Short mmCIF file of C-alpha atoms in Angstrom, two decimals:
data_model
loop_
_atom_site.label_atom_id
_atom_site.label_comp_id
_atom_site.label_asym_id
_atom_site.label_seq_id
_atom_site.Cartn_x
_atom_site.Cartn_y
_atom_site.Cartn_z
CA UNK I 26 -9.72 -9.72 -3.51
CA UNK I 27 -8.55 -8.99 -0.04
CA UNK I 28 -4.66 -8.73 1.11
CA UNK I 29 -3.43 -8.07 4.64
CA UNK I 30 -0.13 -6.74 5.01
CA UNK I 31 1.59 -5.63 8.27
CA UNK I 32 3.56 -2.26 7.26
CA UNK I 33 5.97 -2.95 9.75
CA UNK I 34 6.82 -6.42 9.29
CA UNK I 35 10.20 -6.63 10.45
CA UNK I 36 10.12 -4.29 13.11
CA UNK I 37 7.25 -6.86 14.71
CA UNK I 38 9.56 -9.83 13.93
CA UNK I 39 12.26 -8.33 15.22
CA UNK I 40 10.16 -7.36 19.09
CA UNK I 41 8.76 -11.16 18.97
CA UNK I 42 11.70 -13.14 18.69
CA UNK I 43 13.39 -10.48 21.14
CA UNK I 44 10.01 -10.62 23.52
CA UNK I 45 10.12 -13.94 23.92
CA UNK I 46 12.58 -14.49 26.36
CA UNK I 47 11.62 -11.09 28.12
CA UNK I 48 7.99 -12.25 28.61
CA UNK I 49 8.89 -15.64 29.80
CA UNK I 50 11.74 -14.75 32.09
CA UNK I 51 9.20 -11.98 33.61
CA UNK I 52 6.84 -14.29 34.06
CA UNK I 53 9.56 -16.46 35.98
CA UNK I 54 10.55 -13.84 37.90
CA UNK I 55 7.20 -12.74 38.64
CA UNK I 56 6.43 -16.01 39.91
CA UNK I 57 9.62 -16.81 41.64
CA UNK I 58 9.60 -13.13 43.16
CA UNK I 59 6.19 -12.33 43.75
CA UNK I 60 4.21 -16.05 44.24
CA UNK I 61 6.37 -18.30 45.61
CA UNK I 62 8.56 -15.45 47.72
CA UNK I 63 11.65 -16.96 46.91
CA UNK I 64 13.57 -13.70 45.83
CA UNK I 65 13.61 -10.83 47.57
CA UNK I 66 10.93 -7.78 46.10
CA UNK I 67 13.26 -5.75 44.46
CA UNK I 68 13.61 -8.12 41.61
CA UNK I 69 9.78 -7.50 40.67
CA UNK I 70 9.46 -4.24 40.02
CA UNK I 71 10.02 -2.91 36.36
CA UNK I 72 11.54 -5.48 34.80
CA UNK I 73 8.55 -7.52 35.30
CA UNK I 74 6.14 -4.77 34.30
CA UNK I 75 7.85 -4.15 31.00
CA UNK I 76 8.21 -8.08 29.95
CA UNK I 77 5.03 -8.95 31.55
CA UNK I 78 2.75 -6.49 30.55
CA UNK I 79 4.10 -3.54 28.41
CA UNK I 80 5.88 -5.86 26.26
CA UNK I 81 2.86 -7.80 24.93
CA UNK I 82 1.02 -4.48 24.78
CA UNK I 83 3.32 -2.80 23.03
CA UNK I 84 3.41 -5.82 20.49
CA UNK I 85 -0.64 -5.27 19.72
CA UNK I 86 -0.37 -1.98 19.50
CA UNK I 87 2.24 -2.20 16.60
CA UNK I 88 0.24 -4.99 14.88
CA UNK I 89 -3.28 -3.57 15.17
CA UNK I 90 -1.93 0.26 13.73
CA UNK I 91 -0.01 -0.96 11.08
CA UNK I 92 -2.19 -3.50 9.78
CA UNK I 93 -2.97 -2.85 5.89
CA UNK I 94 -5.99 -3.98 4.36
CA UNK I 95 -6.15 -4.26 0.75
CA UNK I 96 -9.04 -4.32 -1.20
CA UNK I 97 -10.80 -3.65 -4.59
CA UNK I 98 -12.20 -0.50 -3.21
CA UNK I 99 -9.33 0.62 -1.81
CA UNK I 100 -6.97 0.26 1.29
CA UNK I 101 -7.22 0.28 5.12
CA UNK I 102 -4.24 1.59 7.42
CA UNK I 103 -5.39 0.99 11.73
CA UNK I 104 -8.56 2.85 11.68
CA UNK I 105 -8.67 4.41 8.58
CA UNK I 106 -9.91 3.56 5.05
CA UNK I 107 -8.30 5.63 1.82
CA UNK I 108 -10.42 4.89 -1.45
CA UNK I 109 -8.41 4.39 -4.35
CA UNK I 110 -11.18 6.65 -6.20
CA UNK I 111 -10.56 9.82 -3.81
CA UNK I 112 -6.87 9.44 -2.67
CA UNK I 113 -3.08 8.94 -5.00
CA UNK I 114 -1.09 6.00 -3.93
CA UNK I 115 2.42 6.44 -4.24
CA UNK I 116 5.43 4.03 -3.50
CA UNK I 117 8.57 5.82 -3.50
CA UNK I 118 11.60 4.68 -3.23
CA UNK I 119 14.32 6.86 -1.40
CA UNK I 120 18.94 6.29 -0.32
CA UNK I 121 19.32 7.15 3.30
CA UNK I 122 23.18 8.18 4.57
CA UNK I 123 24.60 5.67 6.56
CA UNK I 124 23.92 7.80 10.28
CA UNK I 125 19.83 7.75 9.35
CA UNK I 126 19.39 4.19 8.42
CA UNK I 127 17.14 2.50 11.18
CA UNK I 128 19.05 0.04 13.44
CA UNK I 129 16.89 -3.17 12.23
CA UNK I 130 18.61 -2.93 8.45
CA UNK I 131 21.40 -0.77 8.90
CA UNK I 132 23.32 -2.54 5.98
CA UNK I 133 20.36 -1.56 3.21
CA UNK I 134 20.76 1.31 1.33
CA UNK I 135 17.28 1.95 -0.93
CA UNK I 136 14.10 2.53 1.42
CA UNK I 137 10.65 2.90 0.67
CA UNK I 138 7.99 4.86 2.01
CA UNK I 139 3.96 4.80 1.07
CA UNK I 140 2.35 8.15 0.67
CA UNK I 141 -1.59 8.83 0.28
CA UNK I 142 -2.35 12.22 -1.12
CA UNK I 143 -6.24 13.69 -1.84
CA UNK I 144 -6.47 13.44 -5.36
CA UNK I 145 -8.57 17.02 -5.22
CA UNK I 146 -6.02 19.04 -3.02
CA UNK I 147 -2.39 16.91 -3.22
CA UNK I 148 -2.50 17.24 0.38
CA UNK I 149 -0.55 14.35 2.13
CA UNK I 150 -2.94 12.56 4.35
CA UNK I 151 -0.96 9.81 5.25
CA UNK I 152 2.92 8.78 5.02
CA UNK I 153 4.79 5.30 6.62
CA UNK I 154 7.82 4.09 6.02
CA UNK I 155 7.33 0.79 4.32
CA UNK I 156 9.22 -1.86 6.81
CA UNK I 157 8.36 -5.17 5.06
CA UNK I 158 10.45 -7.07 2.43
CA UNK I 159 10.71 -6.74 -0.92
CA UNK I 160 8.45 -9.47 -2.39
CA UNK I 161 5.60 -7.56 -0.25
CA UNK I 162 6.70 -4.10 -1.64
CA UNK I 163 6.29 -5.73 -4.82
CA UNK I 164 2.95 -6.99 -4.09
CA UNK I 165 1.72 -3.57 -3.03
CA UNK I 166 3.04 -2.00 -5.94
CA UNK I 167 0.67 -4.56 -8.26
CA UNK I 168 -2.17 -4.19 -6.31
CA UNK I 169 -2.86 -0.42 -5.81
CA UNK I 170 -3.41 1.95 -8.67
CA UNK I 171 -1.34 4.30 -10.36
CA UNK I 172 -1.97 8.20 -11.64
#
């Protein structure tokens, strides 16, 4: 059994439909600007660095740290691997006020956030807010283990 998850699902959604646009009008102006010399310079400079090359980095950068690897053994966060032997899993769910709700679902009231403690110590190793929908909270509730 193997299940891939991106922990922040929506936020990624959200930057790819957005980035779209950015990366392909950058590109335009890039080429228009900077290729074919038919605006003047100033039109290159950041705007083209941020949709051309920042944007797209910033985009694997989210995916490849948030990506969440679940297995029998137990799960994988970026770099990391937590064995469900050694480490608590814990889904809790949490109300934020209105003024700390993120921008992407400002309208949602219950949030979740996945903590990994050492079984041993209690000591929280690892805690992410959960920014995926709820049929994939629900699937991460049924596949890790409870104590």
């Amino acid at each position: 059994m193997k299940f891939t998850i991106l922990l922040s699902k929506k936020t990624f959604i959200y930057y790819s439909i957005i980035g779209l646009p950015i990366i392909i009008g950058s590109f335009y102006n890039l080429v228009d600007g900077l290729i074919l010399q038919k605006n003047s310079t100033v039109h290159i400079g950041a705007f083209s660095l941020f949709g051309f090359i920042l944007l797209p980095l910033g985009l694997f950068w989210l995916y490849f740290h948030n990506k969440c690897i679940i297995t029998t053994d137990g799960m994988r966060i970026g770099k990391f691997f937590y064995e469900f032997s050694k480490h608590n899993f814990q889904i809790i769910e949490k109300e934020l006020p209105f003024k700390d709700r993120p921008i992407f679902s400002t309208f949602k009231k219950k949030y979740y956030d996945l903590i990994i403690r050492e079984i041993n110590t209690s000591k929280v190793i690892f805690e992410k807010d959960l920014d995926v929908f709820q049929k994939d909270i629900e699937k991460i509730k049924n596949l890790i283990p409870y104590r």
